[in-house]
Tab-separated table of N, CA and C and ligand atoms in Angstrom:
chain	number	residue	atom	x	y	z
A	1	UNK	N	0.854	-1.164	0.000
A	1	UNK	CA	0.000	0.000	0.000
A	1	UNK	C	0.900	1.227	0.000
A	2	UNK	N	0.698	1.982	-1.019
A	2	UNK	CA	1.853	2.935	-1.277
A	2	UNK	C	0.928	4.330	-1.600
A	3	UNK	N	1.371	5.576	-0.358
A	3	UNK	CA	0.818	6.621	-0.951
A	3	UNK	C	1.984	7.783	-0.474
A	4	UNK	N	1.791	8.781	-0.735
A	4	UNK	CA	3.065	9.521	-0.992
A	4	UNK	C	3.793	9.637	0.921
A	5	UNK	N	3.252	10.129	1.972
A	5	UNK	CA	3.896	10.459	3.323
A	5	UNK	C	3.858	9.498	3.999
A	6	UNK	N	3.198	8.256	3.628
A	6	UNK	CA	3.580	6.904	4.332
A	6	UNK	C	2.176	7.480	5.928
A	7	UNK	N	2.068	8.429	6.145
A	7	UNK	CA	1.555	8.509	7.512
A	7	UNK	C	-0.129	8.752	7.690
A	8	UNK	N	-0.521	8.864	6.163
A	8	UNK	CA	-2.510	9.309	6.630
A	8	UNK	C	-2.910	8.324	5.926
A	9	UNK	N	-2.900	7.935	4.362
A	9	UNK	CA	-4.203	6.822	3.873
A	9	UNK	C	-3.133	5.468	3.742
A	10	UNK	N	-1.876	5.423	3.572
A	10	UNK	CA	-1.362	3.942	3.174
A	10	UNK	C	-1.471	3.383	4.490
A	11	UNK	N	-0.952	3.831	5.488
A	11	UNK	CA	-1.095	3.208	7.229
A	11	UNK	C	-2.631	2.735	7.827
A	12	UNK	N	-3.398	3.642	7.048
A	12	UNK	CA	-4.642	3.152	7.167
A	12	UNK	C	-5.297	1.688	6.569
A	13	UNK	N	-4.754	2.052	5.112
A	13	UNK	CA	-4.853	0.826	4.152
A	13	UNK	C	-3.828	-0.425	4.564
A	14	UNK	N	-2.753	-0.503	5.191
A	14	UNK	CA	-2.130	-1.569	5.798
A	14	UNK	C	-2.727	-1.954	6.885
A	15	UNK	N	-3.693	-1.093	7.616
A	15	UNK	CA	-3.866	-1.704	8.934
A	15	UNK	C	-5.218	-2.314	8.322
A	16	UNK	N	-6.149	-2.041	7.498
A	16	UNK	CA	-7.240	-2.567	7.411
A	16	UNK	C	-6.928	-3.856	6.572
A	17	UNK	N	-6.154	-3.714	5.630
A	17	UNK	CA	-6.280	-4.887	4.690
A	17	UNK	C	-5.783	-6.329	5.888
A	18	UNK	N	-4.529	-5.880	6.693
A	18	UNK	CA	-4.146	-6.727	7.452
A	18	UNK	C	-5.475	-7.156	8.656
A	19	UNK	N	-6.280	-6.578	9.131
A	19	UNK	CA	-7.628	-7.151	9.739
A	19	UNK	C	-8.058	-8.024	8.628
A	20	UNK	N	-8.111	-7.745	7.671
A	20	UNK	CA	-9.054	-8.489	6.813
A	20	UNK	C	-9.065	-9.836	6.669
A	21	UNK	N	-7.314	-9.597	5.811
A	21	UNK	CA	-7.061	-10.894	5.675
A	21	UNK	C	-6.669	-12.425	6.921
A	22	UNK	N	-6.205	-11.422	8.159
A	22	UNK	CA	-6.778	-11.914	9.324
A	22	UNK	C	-8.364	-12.877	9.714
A	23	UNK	N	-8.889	-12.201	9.294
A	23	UNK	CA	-10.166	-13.043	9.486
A	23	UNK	C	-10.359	-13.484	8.249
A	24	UNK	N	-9.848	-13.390	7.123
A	24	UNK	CA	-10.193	-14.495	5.642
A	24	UNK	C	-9.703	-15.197	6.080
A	25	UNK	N	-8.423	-15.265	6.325
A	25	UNK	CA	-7.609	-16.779	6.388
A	25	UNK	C	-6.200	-16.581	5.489
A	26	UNK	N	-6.282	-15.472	4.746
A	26	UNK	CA	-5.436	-14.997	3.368
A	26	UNK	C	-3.650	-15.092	4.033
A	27	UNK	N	-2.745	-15.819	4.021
A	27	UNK	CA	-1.320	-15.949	4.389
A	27	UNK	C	-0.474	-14.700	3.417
A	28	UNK	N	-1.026	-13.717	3.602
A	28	UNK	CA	-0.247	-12.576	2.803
A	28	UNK	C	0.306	-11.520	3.945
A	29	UNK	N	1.474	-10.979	2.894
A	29	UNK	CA	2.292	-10.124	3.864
A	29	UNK	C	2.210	-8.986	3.421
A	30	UNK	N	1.231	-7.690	4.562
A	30	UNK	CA	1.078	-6.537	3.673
A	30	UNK	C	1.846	-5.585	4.422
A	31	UNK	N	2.398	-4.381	3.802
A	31	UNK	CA	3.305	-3.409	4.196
A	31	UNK	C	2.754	-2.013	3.880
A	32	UNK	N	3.154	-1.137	4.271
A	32	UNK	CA	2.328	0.257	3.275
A	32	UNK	C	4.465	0.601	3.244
A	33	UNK	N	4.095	2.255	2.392
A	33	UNK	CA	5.469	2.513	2.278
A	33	UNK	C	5.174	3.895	1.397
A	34	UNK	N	5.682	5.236	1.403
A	34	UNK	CA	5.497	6.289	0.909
A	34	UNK	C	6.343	7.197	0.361
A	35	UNK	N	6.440	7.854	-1.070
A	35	UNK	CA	7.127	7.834	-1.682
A	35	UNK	C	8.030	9.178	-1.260
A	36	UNK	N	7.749	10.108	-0.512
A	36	UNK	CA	8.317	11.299	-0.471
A	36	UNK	C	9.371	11.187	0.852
A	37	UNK	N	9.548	10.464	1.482
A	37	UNK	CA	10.532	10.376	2.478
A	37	UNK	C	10.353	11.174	3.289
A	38	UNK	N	9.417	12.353	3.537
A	38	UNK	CA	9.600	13.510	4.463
A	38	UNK	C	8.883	13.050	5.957
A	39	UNK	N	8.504	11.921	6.243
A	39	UNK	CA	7.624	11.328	7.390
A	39	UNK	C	8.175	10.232	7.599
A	40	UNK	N	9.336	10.082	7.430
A	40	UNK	CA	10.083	8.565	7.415
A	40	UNK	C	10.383	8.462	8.818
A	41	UNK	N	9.885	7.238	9.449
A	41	UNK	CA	10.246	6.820	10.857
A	41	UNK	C	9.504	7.167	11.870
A	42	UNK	N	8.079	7.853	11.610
A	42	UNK	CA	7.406	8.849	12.114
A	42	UNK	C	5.928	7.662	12.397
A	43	UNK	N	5.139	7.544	13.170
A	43	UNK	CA	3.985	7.070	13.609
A	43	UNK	C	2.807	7.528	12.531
A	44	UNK	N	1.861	6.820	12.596
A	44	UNK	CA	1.115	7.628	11.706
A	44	UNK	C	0.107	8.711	12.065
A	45	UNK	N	-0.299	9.542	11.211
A	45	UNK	CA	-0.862	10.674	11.475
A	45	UNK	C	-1.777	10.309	12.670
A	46	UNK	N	-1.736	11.409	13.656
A	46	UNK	CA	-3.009	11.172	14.713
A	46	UNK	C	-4.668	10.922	14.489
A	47	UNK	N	-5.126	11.441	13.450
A	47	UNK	CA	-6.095	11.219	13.215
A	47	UNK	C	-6.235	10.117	12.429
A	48	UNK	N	-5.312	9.940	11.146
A	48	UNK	CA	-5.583	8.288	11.140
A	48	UNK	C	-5.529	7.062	11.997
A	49	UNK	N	-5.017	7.584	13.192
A	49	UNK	CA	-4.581	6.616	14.346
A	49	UNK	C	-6.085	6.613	14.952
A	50	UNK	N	-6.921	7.685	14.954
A	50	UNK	CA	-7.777	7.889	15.720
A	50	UNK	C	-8.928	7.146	15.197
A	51	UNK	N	-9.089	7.588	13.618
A	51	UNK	CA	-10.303	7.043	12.706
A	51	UNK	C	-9.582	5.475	12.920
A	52	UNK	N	-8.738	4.720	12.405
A	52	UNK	CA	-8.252	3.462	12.827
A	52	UNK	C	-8.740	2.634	14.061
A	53	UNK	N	-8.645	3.460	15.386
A	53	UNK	CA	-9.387	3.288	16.498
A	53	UNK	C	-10.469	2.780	16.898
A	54	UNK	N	-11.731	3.982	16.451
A	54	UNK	CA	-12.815	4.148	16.177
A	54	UNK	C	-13.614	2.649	15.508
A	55	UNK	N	-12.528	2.393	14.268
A	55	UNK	CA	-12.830	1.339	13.902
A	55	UNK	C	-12.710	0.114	14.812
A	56	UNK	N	-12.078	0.198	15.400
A	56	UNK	CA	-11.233	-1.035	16.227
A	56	UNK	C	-10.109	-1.698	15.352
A	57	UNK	N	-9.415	-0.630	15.099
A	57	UNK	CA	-7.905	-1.116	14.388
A	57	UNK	C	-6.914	-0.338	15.055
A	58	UNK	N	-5.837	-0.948	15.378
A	58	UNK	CA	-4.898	-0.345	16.148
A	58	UNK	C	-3.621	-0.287	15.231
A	59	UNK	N	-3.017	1.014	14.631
A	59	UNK	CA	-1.557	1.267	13.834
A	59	UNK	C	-1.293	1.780	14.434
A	60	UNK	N	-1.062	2.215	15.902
A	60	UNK	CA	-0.251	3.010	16.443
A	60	UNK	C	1.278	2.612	16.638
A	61	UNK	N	1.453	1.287	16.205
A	61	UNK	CA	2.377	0.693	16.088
A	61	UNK	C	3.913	1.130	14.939
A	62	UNK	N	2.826	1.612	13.795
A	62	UNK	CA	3.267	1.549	12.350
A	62	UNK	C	4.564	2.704	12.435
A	63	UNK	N	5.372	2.468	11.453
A	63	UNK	CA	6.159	3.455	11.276
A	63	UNK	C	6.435	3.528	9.778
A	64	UNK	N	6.556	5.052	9.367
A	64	UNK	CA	6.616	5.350	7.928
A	64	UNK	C	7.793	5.260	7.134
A	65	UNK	N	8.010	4.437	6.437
A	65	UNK	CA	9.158	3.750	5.465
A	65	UNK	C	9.058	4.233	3.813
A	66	UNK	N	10.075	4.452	3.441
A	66	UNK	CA	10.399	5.113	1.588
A	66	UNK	C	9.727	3.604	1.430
A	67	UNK	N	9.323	3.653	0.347
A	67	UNK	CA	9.094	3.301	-0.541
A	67	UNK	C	10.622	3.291	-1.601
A	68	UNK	N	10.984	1.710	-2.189
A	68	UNK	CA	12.339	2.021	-2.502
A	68	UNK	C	12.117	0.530	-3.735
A	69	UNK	N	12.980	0.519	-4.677
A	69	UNK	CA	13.033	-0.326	-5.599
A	69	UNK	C	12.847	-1.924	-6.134
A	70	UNK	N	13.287	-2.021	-4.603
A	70	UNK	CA	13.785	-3.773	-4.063
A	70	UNK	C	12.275	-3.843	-3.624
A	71	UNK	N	11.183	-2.962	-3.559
A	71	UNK	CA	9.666	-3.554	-3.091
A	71	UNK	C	8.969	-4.252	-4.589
A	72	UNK	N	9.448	-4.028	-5.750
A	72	UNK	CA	8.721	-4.512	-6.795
A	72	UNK	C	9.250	-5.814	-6.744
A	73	UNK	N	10.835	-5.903	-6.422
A	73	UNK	CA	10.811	-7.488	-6.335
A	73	UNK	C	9.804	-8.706	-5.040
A	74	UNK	N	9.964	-7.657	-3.650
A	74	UNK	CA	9.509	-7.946	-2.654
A	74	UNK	C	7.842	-8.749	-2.917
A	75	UNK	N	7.454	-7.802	-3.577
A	75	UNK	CA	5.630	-7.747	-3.716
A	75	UNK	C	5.163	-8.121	-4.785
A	76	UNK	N	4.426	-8.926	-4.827
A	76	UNK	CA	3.615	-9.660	-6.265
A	76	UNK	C	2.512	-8.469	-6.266
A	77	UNK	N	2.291	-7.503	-5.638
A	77	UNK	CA	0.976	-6.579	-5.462
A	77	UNK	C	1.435	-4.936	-5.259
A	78	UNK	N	0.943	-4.009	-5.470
A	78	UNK	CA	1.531	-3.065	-5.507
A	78	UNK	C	0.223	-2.012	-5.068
A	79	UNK	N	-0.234	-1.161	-4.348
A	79	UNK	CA	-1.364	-0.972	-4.696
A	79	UNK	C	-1.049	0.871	-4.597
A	80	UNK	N	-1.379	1.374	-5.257
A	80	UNK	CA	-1.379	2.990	-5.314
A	80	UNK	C	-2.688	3.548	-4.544
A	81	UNK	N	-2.128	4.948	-3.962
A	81	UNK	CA	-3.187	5.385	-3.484
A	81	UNK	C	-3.924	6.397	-4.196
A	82	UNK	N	-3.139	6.868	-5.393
A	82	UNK	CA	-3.725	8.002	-6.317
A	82	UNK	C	-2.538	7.546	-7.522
A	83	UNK	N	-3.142	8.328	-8.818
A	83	UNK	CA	-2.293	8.263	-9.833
A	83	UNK	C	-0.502	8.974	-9.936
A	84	UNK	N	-1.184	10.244	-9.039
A	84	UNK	CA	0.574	11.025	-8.454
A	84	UNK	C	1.586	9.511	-7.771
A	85	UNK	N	0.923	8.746	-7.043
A	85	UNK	CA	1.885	8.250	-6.197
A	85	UNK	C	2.563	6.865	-7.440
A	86	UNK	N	1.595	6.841	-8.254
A	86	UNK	CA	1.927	5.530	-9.186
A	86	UNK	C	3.527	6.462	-9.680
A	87	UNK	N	2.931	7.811	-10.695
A	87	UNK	CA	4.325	8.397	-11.021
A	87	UNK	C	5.647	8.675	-10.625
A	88	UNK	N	5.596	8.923	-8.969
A	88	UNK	CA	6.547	8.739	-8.074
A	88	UNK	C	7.488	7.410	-7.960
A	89	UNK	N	6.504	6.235	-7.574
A	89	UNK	CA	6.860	4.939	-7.805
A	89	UNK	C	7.851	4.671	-9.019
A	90	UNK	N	7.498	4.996	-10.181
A	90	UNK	CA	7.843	4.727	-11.201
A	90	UNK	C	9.495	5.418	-11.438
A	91	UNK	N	9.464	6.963	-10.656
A	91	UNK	CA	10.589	7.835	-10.777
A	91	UNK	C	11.632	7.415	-10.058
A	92	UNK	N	11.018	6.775	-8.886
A	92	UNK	CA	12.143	6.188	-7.468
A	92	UNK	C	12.882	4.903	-8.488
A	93	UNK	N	11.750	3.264	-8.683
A	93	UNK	CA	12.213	2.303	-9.069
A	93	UNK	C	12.998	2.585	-10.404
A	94	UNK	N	13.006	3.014	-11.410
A	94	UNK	CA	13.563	3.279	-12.580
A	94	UNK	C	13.147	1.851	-13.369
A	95	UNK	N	14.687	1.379	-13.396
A	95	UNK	CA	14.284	-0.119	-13.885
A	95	UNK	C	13.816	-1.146	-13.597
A	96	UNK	N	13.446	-1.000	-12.103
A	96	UNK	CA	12.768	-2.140	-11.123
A	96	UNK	C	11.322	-1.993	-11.425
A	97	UNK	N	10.754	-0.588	-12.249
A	97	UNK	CA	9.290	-0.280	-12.599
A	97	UNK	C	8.629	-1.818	-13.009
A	98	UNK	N	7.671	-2.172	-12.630
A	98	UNK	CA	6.879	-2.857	-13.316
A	98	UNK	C	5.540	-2.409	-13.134
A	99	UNK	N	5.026	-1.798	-14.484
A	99	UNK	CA	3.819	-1.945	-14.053
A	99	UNK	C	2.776	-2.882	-13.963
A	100	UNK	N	3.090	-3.865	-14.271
A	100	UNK	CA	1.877	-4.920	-14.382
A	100	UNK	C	1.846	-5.189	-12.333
A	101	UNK	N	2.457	-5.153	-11.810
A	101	UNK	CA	2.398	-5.230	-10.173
A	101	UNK	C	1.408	-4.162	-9.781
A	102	UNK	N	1.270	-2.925	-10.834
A	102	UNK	CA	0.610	-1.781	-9.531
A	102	UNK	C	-0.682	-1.654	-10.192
A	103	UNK	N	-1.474	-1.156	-9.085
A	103	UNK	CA	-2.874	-0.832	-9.649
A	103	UNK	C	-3.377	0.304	-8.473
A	104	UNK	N	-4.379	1.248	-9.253
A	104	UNK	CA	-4.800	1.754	-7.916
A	104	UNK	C	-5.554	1.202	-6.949
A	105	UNK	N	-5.524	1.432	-5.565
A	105	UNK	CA	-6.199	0.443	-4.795
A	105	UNK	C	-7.954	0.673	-5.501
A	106	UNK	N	-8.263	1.607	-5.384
A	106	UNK	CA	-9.843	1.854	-5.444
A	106	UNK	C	-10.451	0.548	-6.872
A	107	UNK	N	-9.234	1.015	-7.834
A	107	UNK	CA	-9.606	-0.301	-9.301
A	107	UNK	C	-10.458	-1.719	-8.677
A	108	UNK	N	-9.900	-2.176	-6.930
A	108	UNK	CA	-10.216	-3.239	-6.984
A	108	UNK	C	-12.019	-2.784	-6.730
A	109	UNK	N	-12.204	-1.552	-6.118
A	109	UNK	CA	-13.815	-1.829	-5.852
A	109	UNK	C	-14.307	-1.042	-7.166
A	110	UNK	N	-13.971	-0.002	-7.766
A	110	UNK	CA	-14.734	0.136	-9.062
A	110	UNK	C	-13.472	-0.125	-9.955
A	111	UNK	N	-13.753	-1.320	-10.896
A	111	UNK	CA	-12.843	-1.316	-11.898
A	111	UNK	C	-12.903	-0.287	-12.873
A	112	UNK	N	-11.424	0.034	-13.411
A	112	UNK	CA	-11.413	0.632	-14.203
A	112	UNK	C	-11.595	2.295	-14.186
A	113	UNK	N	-12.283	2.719	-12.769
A	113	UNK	CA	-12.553	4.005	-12.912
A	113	UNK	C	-11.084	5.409	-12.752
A	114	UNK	N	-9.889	4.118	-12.124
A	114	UNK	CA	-9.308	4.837	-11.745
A	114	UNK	C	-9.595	6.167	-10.906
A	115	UNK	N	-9.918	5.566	-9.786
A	115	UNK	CA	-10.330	6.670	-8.944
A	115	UNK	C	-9.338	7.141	-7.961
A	116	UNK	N	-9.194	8.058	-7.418
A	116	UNK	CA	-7.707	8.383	-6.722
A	116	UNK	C	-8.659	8.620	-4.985
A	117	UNK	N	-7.540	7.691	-4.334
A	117	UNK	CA	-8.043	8.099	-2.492
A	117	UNK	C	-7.662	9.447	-2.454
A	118	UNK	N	-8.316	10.507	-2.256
A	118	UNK	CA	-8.183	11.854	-1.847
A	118	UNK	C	-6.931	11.894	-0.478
A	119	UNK	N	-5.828	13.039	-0.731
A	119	UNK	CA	-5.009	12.990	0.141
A	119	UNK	C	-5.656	14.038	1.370
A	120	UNK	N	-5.493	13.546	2.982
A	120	UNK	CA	-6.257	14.361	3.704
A	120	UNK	C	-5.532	14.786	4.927
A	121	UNK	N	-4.245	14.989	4.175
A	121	UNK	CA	-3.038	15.758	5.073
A	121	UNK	C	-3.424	17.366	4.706
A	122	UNK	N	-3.658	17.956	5.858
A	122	UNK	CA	-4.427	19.224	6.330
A	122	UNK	C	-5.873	19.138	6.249
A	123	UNK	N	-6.284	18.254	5.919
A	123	UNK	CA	-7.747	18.203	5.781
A	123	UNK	C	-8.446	18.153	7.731
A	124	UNK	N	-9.693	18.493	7.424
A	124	UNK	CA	-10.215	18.342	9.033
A	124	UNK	C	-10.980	17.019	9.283
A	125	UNK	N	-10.895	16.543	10.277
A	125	UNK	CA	-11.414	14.987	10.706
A	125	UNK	C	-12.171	14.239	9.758
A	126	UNK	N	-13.089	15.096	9.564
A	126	UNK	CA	-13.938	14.022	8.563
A	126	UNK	C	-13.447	13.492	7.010
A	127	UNK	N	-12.359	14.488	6.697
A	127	UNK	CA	-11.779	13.778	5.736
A	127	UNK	C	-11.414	12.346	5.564
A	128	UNK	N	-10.868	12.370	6.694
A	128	UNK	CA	-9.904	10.982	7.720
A	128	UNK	C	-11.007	9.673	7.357
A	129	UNK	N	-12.446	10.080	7.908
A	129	UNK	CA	-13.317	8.984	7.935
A	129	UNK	C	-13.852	8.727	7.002
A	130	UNK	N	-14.048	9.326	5.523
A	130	UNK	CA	-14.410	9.012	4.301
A	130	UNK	C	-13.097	8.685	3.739
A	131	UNK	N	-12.068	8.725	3.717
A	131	UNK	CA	-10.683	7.948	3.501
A	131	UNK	C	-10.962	6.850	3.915
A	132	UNK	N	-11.366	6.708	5.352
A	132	UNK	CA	-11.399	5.276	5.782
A	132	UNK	C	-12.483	4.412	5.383
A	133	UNK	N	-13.509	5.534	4.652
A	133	UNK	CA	-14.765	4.248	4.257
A	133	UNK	C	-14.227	3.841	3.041
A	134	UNK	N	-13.372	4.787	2.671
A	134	UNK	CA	-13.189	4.382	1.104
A	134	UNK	C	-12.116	3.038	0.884
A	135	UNK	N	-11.282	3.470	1.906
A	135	UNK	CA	-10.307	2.399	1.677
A	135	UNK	C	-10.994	1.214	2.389
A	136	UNK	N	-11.859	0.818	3.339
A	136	UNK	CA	-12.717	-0.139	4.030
A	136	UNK	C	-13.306	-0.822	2.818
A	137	UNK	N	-13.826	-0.280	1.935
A	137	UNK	CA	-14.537	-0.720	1.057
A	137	UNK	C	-13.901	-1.163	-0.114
A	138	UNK	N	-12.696	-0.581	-0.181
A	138	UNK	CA	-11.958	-1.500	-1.543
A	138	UNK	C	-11.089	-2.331	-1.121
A	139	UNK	N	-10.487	-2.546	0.050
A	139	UNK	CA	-10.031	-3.909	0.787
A	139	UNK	C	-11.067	-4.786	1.243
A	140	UNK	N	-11.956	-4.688	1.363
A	140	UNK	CA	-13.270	-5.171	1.485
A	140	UNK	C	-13.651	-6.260	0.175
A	141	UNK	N	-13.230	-5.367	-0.892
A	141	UNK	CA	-13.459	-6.151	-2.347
A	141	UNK	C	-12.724	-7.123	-2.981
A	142	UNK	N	-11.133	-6.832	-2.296
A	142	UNK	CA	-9.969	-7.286	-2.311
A	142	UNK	C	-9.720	-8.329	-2.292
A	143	UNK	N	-10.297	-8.709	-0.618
A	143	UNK	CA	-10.270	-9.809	0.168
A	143	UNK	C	-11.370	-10.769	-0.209
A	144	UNK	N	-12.217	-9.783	-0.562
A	144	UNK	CA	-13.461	-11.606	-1.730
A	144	UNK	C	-13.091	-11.562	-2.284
A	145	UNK	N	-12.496	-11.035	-3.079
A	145	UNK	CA	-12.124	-11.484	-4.297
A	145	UNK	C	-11.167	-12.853	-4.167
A	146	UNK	N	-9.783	-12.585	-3.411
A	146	UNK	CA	-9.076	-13.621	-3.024
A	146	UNK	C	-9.255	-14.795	-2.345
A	147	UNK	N	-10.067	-14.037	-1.235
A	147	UNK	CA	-10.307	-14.831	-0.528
A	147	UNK	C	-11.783	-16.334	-1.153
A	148	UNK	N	-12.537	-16.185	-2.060
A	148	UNK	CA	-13.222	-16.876	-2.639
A	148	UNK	C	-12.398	-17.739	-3.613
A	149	UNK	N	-11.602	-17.319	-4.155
A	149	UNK	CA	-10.516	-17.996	-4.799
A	149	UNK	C	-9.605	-19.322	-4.111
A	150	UNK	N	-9.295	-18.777	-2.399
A	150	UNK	CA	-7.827	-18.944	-1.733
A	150	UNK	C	-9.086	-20.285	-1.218
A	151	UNK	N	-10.582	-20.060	-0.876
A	151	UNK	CA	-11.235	-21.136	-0.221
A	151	UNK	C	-11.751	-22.286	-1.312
A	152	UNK	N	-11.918	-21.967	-2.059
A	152	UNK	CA	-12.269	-22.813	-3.877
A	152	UNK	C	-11.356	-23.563	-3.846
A	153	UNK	N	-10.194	-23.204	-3.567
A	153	UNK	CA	-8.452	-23.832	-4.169
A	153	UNK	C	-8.700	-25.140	-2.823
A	154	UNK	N	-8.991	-24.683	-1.861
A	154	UNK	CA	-9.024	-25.430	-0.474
A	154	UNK	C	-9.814	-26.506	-0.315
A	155	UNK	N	-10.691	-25.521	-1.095
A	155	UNK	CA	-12.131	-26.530	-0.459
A	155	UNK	C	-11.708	-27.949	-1.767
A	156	UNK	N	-11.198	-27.735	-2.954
A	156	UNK	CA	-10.643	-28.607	-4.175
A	156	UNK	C	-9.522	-29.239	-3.594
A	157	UNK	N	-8.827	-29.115	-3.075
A	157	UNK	CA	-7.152	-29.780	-2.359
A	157	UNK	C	-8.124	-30.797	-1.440
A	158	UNK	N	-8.935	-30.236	-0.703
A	158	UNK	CA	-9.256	-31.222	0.235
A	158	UNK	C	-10.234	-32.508	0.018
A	159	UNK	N	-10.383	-32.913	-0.955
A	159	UNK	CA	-11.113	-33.564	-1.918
A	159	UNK	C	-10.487	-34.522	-2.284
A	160	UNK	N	-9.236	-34.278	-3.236
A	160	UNK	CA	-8.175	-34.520	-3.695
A	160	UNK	C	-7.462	-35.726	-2.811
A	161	UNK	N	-7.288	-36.607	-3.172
A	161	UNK	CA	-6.960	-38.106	-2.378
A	161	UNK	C	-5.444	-37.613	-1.887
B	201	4NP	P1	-0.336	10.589	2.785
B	201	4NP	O1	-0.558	12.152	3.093
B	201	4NP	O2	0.347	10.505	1.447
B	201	4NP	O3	-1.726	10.031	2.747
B	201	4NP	O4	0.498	10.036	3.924
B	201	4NP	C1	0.505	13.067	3.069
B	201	4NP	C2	1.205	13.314	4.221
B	201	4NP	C3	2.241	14.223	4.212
B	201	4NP	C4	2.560	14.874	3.032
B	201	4NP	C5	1.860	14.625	1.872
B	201	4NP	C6	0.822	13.699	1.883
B	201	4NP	N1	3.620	15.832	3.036
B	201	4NP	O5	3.895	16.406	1.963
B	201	4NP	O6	4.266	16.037	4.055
């Protein structure tokens, strides 16, 4: 989960997708990571900590990490939080670019619309919580998606003499 300060919507989007796949069952390893370095090492924003909360998700843990080249090898998944942060990505990795790894996150709940998570650094609280429905709802889509897949594969293995 990659958006540019690492500290308001990707920390959000790591902490939710990781609930998720928690209760799917999904054995994936998710990270967020942000492309501008200026919040590096830093907790995440208070109010995403807060809307996180609210939810009953706890990142107070998280700390904000570059985003750096060796993640396209790292990650079969890539997920952008707006189209700016895809371009960034692309400027950092150079030749490590792949795009077939990245997509914007939102693609997974409306395909195709390319819709960008609104950035809501200076924004006032409620920004925070329509960030969080938004990203709730396309990790939400994510995780059936896979997760109907990851139990199909299971529910077929276990069959299987
Ligand atoms: P984020 O929000 O990309 O959702 O973490 C931002 C946080 C800080 C800055 C930009 C975006 N900044 O320029 O410091």
């Amino acid at each position: 989960m990659v958006c540019l300060g690492n500290i308001c919507r990707s920390p959000l989007a790591e902490g939710i997708l990781k609930h998720k796949i928690l209760k799917a069952g999904l054995p994936w390893e998710v990270e967020s990571a942000g492309t501008n370095g200026y919040h590096t090492g830093e907790p995440p924003h208070r109010l995403s900590q807060k809307v996180a909360k609210l939810n009953g998700i706890d990142i107070s843990h998280q700390r904000a990490r570059n985003f750096v080249p060796e993640d396209f090898q790292k990650f079969d998944k890539i997920y952008a939080m707006a189209e700016d942060v895809i371009d960034e990505m692309e400027w950092i990795a150079q030749n490590s670019f792949s795009r077939n790894k990245v997509d914007l996150l939102m693609n997974e709940l409306y395909p195709g619309r390319n819709m960008d998570v609104p950035d809501p650094w200076y924004g006032p609280e409620p920004d925070y919580h329509e960030v969080y429905k938004m990203l709730d709802k396309a990790c939400e889509a994510l995780v059936q998606k896979y997760a109907d897949h990851h139990n199909s594969n299971n529910a077929h293995s276990d069959i299987l003499p």
